XYZ file of C-alpha atoms in Angstrom:
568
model
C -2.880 -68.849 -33.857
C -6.650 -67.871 -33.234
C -8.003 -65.602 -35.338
C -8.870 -62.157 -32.978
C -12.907 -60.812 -33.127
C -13.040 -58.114 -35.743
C -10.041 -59.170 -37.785
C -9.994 -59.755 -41.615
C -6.769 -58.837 -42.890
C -5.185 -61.338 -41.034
C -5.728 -64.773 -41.937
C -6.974 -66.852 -38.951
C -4.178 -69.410 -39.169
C -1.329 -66.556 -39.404
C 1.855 -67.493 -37.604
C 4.075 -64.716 -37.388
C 6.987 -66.762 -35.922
C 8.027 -66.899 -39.229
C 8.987 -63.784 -41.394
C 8.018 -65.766 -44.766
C 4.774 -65.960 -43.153
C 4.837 -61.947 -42.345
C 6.197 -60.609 -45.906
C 3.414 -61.436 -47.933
C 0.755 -59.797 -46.228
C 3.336 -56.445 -45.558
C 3.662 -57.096 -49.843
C -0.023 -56.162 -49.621
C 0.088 -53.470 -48.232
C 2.814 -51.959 -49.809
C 1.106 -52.164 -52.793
C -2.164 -51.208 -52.468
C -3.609 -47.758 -53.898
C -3.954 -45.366 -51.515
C -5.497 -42.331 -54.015
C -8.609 -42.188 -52.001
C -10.188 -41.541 -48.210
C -11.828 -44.278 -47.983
C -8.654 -46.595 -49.634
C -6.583 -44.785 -47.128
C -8.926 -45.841 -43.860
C -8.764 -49.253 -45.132
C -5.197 -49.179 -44.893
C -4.841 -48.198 -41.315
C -7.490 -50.382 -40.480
C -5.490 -53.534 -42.168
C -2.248 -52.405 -40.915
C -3.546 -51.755 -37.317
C -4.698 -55.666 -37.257
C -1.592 -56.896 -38.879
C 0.869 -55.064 -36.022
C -1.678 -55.867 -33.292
C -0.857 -59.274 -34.019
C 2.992 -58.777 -34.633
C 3.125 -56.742 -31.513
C 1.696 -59.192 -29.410
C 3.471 -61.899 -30.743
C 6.762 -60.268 -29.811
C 5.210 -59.071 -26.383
C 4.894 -62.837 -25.181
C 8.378 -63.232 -25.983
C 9.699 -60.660 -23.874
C 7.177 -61.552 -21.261
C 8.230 -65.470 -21.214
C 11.889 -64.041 -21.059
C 11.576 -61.934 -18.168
C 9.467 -64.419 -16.209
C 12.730 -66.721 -17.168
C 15.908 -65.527 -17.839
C 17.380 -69.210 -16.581
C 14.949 -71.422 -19.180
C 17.341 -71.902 -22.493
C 13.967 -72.570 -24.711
C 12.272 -69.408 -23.777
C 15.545 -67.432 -24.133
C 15.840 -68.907 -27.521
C 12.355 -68.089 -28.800
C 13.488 -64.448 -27.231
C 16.091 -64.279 -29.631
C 14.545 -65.595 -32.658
C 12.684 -62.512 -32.138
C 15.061 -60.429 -31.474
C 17.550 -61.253 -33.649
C 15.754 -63.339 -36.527
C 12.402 -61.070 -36.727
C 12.897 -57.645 -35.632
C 15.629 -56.817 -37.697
C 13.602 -57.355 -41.148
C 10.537 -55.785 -39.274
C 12.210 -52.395 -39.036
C 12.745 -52.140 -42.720
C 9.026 -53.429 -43.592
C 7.334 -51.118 -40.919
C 9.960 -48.020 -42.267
C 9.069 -48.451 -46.346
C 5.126 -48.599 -45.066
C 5.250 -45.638 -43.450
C 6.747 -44.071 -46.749
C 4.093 -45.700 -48.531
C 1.367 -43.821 -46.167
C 3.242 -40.516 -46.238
C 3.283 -40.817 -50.151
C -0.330 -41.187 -50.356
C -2.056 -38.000 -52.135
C -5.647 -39.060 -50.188
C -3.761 -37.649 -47.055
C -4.706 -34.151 -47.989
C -8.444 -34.762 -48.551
C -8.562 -36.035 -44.994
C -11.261 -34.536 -42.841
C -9.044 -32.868 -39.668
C -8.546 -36.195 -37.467
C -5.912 -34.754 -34.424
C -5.247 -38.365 -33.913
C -3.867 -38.948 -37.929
C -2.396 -35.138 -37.419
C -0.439 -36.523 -34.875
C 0.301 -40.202 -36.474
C 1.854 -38.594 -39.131
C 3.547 -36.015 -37.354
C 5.155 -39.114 -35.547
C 5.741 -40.958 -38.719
C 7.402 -38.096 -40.437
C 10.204 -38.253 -37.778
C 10.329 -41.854 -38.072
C 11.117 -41.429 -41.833
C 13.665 -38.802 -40.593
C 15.584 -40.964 -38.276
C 15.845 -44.246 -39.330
C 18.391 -46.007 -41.215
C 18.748 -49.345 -42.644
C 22.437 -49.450 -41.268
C 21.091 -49.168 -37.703
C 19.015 -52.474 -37.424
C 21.974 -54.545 -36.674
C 22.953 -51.695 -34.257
C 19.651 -52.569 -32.246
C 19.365 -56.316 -32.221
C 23.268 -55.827 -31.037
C 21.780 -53.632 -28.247
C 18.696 -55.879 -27.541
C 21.003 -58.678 -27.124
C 23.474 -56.739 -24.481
C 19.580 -55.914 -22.388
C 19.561 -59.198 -22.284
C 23.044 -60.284 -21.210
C 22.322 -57.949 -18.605
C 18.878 -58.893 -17.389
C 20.407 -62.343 -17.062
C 23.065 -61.199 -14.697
C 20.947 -59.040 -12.435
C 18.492 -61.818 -12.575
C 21.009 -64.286 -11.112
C 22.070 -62.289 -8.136
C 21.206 -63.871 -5.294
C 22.468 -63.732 -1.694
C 22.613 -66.547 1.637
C 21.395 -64.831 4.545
C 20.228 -65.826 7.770
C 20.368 -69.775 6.509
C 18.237 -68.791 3.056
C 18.807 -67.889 -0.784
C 17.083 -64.733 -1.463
C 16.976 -62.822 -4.551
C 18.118 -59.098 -3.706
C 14.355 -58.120 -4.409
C 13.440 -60.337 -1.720
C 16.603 -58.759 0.295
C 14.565 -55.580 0.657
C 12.273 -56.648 3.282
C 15.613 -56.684 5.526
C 16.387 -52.946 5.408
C 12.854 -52.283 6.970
C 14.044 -53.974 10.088
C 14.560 -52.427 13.254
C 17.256 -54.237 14.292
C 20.455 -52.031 12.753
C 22.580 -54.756 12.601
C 20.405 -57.129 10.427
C 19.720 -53.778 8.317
C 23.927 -53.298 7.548
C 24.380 -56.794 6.761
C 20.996 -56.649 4.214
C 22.513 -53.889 2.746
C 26.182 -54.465 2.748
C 25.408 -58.497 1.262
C 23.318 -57.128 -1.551
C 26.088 -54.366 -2.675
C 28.550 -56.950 -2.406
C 26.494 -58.733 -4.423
C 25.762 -55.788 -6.963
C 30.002 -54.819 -6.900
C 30.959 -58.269 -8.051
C 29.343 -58.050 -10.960
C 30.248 -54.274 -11.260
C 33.275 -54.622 -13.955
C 31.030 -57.125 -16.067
C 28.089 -54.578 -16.162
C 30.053 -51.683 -16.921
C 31.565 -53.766 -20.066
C 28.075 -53.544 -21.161
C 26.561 -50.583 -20.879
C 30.480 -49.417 -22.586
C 29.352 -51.408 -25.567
C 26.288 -49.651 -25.582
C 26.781 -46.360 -25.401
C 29.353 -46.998 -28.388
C 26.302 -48.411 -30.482
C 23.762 -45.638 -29.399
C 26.248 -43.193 -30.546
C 26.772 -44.752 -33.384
C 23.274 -45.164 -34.593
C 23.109 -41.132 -33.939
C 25.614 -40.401 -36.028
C 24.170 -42.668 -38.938
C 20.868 -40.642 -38.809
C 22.630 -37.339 -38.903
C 22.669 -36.030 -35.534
C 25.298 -34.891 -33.335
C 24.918 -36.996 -30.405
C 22.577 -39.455 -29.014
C 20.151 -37.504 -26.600
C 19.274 -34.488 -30.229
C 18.407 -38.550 -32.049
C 16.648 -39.355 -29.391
C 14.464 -36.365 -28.739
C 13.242 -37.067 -32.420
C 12.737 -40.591 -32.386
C 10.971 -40.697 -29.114
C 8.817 -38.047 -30.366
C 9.343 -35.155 -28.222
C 7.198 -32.810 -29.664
C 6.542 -30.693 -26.278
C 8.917 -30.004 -24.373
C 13.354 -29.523 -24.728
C 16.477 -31.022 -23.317
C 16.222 -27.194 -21.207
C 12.689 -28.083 -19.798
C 14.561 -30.654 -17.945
C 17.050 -28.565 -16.895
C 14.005 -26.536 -15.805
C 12.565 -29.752 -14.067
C 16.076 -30.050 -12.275
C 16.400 -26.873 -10.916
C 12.986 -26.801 -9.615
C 13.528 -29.929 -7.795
C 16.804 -28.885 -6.389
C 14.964 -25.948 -4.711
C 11.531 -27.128 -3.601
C 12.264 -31.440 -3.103
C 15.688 -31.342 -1.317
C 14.888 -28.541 1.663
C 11.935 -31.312 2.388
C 14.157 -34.621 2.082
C 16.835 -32.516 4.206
C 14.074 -31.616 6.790
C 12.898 -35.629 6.448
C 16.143 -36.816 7.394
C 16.767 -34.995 9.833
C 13.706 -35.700 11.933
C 14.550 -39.279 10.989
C 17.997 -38.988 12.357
C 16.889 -37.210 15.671
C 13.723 -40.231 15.860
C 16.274 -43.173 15.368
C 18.443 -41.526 17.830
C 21.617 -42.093 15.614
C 24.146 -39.664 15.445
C 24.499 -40.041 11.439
C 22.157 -42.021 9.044
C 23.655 -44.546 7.225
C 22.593 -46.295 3.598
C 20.868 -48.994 5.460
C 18.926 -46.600 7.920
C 16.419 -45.043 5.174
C 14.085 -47.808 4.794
C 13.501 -48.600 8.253
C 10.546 -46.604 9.833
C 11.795 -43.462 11.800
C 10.321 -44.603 14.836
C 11.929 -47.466 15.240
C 8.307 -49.512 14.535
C 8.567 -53.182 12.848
C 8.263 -53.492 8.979
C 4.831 -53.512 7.684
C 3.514 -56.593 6.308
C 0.845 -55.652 4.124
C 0.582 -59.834 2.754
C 2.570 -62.173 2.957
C 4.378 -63.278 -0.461
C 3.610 -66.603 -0.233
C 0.114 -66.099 -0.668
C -0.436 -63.719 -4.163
C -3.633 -64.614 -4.413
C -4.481 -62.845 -1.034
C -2.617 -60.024 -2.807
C -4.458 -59.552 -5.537
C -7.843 -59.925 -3.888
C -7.161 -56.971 -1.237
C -5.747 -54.476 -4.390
C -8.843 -55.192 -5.971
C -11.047 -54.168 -3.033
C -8.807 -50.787 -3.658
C -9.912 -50.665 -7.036
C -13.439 -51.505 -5.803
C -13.855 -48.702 -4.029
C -12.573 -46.479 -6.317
C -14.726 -47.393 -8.972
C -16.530 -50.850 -9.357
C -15.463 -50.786 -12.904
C -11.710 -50.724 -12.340
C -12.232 -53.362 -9.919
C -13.600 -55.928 -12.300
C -11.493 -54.692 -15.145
C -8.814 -55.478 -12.614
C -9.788 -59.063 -11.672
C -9.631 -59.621 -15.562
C -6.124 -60.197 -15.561
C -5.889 -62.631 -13.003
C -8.786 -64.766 -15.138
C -6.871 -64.152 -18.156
C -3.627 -65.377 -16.142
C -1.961 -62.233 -17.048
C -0.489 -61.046 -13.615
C 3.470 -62.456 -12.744
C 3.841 -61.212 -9.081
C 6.327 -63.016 -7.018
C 10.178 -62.544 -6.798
C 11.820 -66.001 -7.321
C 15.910 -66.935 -9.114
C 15.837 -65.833 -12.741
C 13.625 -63.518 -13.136
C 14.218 -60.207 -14.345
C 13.789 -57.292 -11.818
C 11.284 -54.448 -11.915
C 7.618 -54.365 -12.692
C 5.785 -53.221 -16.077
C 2.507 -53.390 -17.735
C 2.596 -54.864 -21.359
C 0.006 -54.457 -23.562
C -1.349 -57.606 -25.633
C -2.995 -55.202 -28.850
C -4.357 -58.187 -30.683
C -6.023 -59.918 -27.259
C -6.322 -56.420 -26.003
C -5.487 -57.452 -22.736
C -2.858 -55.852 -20.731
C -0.217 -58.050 -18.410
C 1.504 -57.329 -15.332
C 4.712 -58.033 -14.164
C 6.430 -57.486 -10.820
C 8.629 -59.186 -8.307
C 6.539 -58.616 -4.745
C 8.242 -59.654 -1.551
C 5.821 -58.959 0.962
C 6.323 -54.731 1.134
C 4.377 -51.870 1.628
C 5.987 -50.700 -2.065
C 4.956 -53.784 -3.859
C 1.217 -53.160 -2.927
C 2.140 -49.517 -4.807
C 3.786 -51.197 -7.730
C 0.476 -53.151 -8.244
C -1.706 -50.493 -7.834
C 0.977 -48.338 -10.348
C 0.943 -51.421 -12.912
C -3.071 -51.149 -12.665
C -3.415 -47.543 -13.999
C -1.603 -48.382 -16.904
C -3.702 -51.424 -17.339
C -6.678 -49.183 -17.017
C -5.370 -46.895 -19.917
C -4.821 -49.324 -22.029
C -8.298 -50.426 -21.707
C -9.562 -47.540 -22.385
C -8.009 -46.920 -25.685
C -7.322 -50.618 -26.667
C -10.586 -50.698 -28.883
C -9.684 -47.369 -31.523
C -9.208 -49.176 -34.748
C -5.750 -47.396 -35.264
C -3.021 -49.351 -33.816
C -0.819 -46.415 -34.443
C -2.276 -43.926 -31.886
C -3.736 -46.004 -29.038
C -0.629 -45.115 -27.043
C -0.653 -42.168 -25.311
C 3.256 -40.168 -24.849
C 4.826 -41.849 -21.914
C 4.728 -38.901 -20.115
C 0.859 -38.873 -19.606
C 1.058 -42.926 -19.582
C 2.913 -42.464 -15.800
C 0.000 -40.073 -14.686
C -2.601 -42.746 -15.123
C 0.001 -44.893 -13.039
C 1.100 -42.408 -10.723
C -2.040 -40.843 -10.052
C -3.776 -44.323 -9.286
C -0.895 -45.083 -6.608
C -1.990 -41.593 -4.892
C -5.884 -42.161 -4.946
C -5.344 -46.056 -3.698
C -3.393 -44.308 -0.717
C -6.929 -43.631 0.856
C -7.563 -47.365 1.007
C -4.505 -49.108 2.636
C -6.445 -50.411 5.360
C -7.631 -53.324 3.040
C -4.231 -54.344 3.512
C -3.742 -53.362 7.225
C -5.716 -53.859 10.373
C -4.723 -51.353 12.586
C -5.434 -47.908 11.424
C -2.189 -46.748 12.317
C -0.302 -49.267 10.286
C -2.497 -48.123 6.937
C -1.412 -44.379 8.097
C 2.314 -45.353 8.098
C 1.743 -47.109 4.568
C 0.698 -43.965 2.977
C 3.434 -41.495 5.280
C 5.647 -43.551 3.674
C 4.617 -43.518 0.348
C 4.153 -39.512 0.341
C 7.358 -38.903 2.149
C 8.644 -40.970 -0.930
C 7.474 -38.708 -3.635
C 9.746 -36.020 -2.832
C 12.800 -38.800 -2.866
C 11.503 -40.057 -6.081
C 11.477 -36.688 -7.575
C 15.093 -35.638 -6.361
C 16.493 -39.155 -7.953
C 14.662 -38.651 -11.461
C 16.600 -35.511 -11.327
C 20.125 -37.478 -11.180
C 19.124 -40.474 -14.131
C 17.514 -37.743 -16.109
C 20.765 -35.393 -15.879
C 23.163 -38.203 -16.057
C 21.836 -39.383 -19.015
C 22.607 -35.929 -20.494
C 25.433 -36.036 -19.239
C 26.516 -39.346 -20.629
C 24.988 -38.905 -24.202
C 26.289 -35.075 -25.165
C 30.083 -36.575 -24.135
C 30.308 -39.038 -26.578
C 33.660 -41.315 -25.714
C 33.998 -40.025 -22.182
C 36.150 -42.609 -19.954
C 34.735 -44.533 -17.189
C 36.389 -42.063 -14.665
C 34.994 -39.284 -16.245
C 31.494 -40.900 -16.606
C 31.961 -41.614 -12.670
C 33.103 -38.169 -11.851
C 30.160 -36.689 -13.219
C 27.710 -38.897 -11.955
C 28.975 -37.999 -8.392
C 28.415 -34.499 -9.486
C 24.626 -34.717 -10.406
C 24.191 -37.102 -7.513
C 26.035 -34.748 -4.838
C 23.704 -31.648 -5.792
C 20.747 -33.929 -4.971
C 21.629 -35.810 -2.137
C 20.974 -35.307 1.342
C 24.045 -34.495 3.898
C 22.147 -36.168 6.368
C 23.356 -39.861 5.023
C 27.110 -40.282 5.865
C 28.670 -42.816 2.939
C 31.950 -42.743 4.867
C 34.275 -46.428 3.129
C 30.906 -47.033 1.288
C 32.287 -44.413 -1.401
C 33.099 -47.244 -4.358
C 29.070 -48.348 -4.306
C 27.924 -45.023 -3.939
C 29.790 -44.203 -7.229
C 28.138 -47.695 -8.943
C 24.274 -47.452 -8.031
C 23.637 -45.918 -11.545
C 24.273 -49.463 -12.462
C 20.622 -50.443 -10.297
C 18.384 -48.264 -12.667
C 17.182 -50.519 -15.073
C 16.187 -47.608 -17.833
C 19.712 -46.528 -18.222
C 20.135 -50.250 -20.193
C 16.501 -51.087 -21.968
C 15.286 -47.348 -22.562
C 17.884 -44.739 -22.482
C 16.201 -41.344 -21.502
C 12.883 -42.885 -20.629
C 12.753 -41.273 -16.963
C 12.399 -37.423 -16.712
C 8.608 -39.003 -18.263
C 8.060 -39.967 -14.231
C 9.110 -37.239 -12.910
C 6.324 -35.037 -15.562
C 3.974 -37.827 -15.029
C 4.235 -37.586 -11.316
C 3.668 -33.379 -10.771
C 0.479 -34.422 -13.271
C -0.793 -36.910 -10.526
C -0.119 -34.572 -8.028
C -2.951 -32.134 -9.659
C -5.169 -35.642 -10.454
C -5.043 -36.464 -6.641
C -5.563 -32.727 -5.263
C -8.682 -32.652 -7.720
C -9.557 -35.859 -6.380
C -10.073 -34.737 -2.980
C -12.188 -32.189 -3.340
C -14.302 -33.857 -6.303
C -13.609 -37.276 -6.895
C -16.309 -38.436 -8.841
C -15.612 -35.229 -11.288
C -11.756 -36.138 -11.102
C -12.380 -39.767 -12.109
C -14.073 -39.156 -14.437
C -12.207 -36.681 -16.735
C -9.270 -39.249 -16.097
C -11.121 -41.996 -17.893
C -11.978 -39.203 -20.586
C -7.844 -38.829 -20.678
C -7.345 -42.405 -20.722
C -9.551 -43.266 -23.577
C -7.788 -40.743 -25.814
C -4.919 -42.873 -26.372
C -2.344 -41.149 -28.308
C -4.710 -39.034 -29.927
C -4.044 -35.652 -28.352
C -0.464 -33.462 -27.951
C 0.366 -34.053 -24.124
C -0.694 -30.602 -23.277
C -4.206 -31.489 -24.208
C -4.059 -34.971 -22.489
C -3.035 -33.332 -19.030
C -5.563 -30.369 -19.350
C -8.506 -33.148 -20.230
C -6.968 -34.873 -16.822
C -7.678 -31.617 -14.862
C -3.770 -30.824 -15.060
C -1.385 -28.071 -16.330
C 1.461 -29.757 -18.525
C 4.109 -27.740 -16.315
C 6.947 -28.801 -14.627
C 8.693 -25.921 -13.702
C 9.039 -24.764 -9.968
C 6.043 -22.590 -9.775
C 3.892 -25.198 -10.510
C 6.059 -28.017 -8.662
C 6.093 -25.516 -5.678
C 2.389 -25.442 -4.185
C 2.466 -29.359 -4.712
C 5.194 -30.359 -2.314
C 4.013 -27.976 -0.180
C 0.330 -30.065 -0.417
C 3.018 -33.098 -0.058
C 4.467 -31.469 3.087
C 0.831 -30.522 4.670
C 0.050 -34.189 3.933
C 2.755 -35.624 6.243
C 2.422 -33.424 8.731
C-alpha cells in the first residue's frame, strides 16, 4: 500500500489486511506517554493517520461488496473484514480511547470545542462498550449481508427482459395503468417471496441488538443507542415532537395532493401503482438515458457548475478518481451512499440509476455529502472530521433543493424541468410523513423487546395508518402493505439512523429559503458549516448554516407552507 502525503506514523509499506500487521503500531500507541500537550497532539495526530488508513481499508471492502454481492472473492475479502479484522479492532480502538481519557495533559489543554466534543464522544464510547458484544456485531454484520445478497438478487421478467426491481421503477411512471399494476404487482411478488426469509433475519437481529443493550447496562436497545450514537441534542420525545408536527402540517398537504391527483387521473380511487405516474397523465420523464452514465454525470456537473465552479470541479474529481458506481445491474446492493476514503481523502459514490427524474436527485444528494467531506477531510484529527448525521443530510438535502433551479440541463423543454422539480417538492412532504413511520416503528420495535411478529405487524399498521393518506385504496393488497417495512434498508444496516433525514431535511428547507433571497451569502456560510466537520454541537452547525436546530411544528409549519406556495 502507498504511503498517503503527510503521513509518518504509518509505515509506507503498511498492509492492514492483516491484524499482525495492525497490533504493533496500536502497541505504540498504547504505550506512549501522554503527560504533556504537546505528547498528547502527537497522539491524535498518529492515531488520526493510523485509522485513516484502517478506515479506508475497510471502506473498499464494503464498497467492492456492494458493487458485488454475486462475486465469491470480493464477498470473501468482505468477510475477512468483517469477521477476521473488526472484531479485534473494537477492543484495540476501545483500550486507546482509555488510554487518551487517562491522560493528565487533557486538563492543560487550551479550550479546543472540537477535543471538548471528541471526548465527550469518547467518554460514552467507554460507557457503552463491552468486550462481550464484538461477536454480537460481526454476527449482525454478517445477517446485513445475508440480506443485501437477497435483495440484491431480486430480479423480475417483464415485457421479454430481466430487470432488477430498481430498474422496475421506471414502469410505475407510465401512463398506461395497466403496465403500472403489473410493475408494481411483479416487484411485490417479488419482494413477498422472499418475505418469510427476511423476516428470519431481521428476528435474529433484533435478538442480538437487544442483547448487546442489555450487556452495556441499559434497558432496551433505542436508551443504548441514544448513547452510542451520540445523541447529545435532542430525546427519544423530540421525535415524538417531530411526529406530531408532521402529522399536523405534512398529511393535510399529501391529503390535498392526492386528491387533486385522483380528480387529474380521473380515477375513482388511487391505487399503489398510481402515485408515481404524473397526475396529468404526461409520459415519464427521461432526464438520461441509463445506458449512457457518462452523459449523466456530465449534465449534474453543469448543476454543480452553476452553483459554484468549485463544486463543479470538486465534482468531476470523482469520476477521474473512478470513484462514482451509478448504474443498476444483478447483484448489486440497492440504495445510494457516499463513503468517505480518510486516508485518499476522496469521497465515493454509489447508486443504482435507471434513467429517473429521482436518480438525477440521488446524485446531486450523494454530491453534498461529497462536498462536506471535502471540506473537512484535511483537519488532522480523524476523530472529529465527521459532522452528527443529522447536519451530514442538510449538506445533502439542501444541495438536492438548490440543484432544483437547474433541471433544465437535464431537460429540453422548460416544462419538463418544471415537472422535475413539482415532483421533487411535492415529494418532500411524502418523505417527511414516511420518516415519521421508520422513525416511530423503530421505537416501537426496540422499547418491546421479544414482541411477536404479529404484534410487530400490528403496530407497524398503527404508525403507518396515522400517516397515510385515505386517498390510496389497498383493498386485497393488505399482506404487502403490512411487509414494506421490509424495503427500508436502515431498519437492517443502521437501526435508528432516519429521524437524522427528517432534522436534516427542515435544516435544508431554511438553507434553500436563504438561498433564494441571498445565494451567494447562503453558500457561503454552508461551506463555513461544511468545513467544521464534527467540530461543533449540531445546534451550532445549523445556526453557522443560517438554520434553527428545531424540528418542532412551529418551525416545520411556515416551511411546508413555503413547500405549498412552491407547487402552486
Amino acid at each position: 500500500m502507498s504511503q498517503i502525503a503527510g503521513q509518518s506514523f504509518v509505515p509506507s509499506d503498511f498492509d492492514p489486511s492483516s491484524y499482525a500487521n495492525i497490533e504493533p503500531l496500536g502497541e505504540d500507541l498504547l504505550k506512549r506517554p501522554l503527560d504533556t500537550p504537546e505528547q498528547l497532539q502527537q497522539w491524535i495526530v498518529d492515531a488520526s493517520d493510523f485509522f485513516s488508513v484502517i478506515h479506508e481499508f475497510g471502506s473498499r471492502r464494503n464498497i467492492d461488496y456492494a458493487c458485488h454481492t454475486n462475486d465469491g472473492d470480493i464477498e470473501q475479502a468482505y468477510l475477512h473484514w468483517v469477521r477476521d479484522l473488526q472484531p479485534q479492532l473494537s477492543p484495540l480502538f476501545f483500550e486507546l480511547q482509555k488510554h487518551y481519557l487517562a491522560s493528565p495533559a487533557l486538563k492543560q489543554v487550551d479550550a479546543d470545542p472540537g477535543l471538548a466534543i471528541m471526548h465527550k464522544e469518547w467518554l460514552a464510547d467507554v460507557e457503552t462498550f463491552r468486550t462481550a458484544n464484538v461477536p454480537l456485531e460481526t454476527q449482525l454484520t454478517e445477517l446485513n449481508s445475508e440480506y443485501d445478497k437477497t435483495m440484491g438478487a431480486m430480479e423480475v421478467e417483464f415485457k421479454g427482459e430481466t430487470y432488477t426491481l430498481q430498474q422496475m421503477g421506471k414502469f410505475l411512471e407510465d401512463t398506461d395503468r395497466d403496465t403500472r399494476q403489473q410493475a408494481w404487482q411483479l416487484s411485490t411478488d417479488r419482494r413477498m417471496a422472499a418475505r418469510e426469509k427476511v423476516d428470519a433475519i431481521f428476528e435474529k437481529m433484533l435478538d442480538l441488538r437487544h442483547r448487546i443493550a442489555e450487556n452495556a447496562g441499559f434497558d432496551n436497545f433505542r436508551d443504548y443507542t441514544w448513547e452510542s450514537r451520540h445523541r447529545f441534542d435532542y430525546t427519544p420525545e423530540h421525535c415524538q415532537t417531530f411526529a406530531d408536527g408532521v402529522a399536523a402540517v405534512c398529511m393535510p398537504l399529501v391529503e390535498q395532493l392526492d386528491v387533486e391527483r385522483k380528480k387529474k387521473l380521473n380515477l375513482d380511487v388511487l391505487r399503489p401503482w398510481d402515485s408515481g405516474v404524473d397526475p396529468d397523465n404526461k409520459p415519464p420523464l427521461k432526464p438520461f438515458d441509463p445506458a449512457d452514465i457518462d452523459t449523466f454525470v456530465a449534465k449534474t456537473r453543469t448543476i454543480f457548475d452553476r452553483i459554484s465552479p468549485e463544486l463543479g470541479r470538486q465534482f468531476a474529481t470523482l469520476a477521474e478518481n473512478n470513484n462514482l458506481d451509478l448504474d443498476s445491474r444483478k447483484g448489486k446492493r440497492p440504495g445510494g451512499f457516499q463513503a468517505a476514503l480518510q486516508a485518499s481523502k476522496q469521497p465515493f459514490i454509489f447508486m443504482n440509476a435507471a434513467g429517473l427524474q429521482r436518480d438525477v436527485e440521488t446524485l446531486v444528494h450523494e454530491g453534498g455529502h461529497a462536498f462536506h467531506f471535502l471540506a473537512s477531510c484535511d483537519m488532522e484529527n480523524l476523530f472529529v472530521r465527521h459532522a452528527p448525521l443529522e447536519f451530514c443530510e442538510v449538506a445533502s438535502m439542501g444541495m438536492e433543493l438548490i440543484a432544483a433551479d437547474h433541471y433544465d440541463v437535464f431537460y429540453d423543454s422548460p416544462e419538463d424541468a418544471a415537472r422535475a422539480k413539482h415532483t421533487q417538492f411535492e415529494g418532500i412532504a411524502r418523505k417527511l410523513t414516511w420518516i415519521a413511520v421508520i422513525d416511530g416503528f423503530q421505537h416501537w420495535l426496540y422499547t418491546h423487546p421479544g414482541h411477536s411478529a404479529e404484534q410487530r405487524t400490528a403496530a407497524w399498521l398503527e404508525i403507518l395508518n396515522r400517516f397515510s393518506s385515505s386517498q390510496i385504496d389497498w383493498t386485497g393488497l393488505e399482506e404487502p402493505r403490512a411487509a414494506m417495512w421490509q424495503r427500508q434498508l436502515h431498519l437492517f444496516h443502521v437501526p435508528f439512523y432516519y429521524i437524522e433525514y427528517g432534522i436534516a431535511q427542515i435544516g435544508a428547507m431554511q438553507v434553500w429559503q436563504n438561498y433564494h433571497k441571498d445565494p451567494e451569502r447562503t453558500l457561503s456560510q454552508l461551506l463555513e458549516a461544511f468545513a467544521l466537520g464534527g467540530t461543533r454541537p449540531l445546534p451550532e452547525l445549523f445556526e453557522t448554516a443560517g438554520a434553527k436546530f428545531d424540528f418542532s411544528e412551529a418551525n416545520l409549519r411556515p416551511l411546508i407552507e413555503a413547500v405549498s406556495a412552491e407547487l402552486r
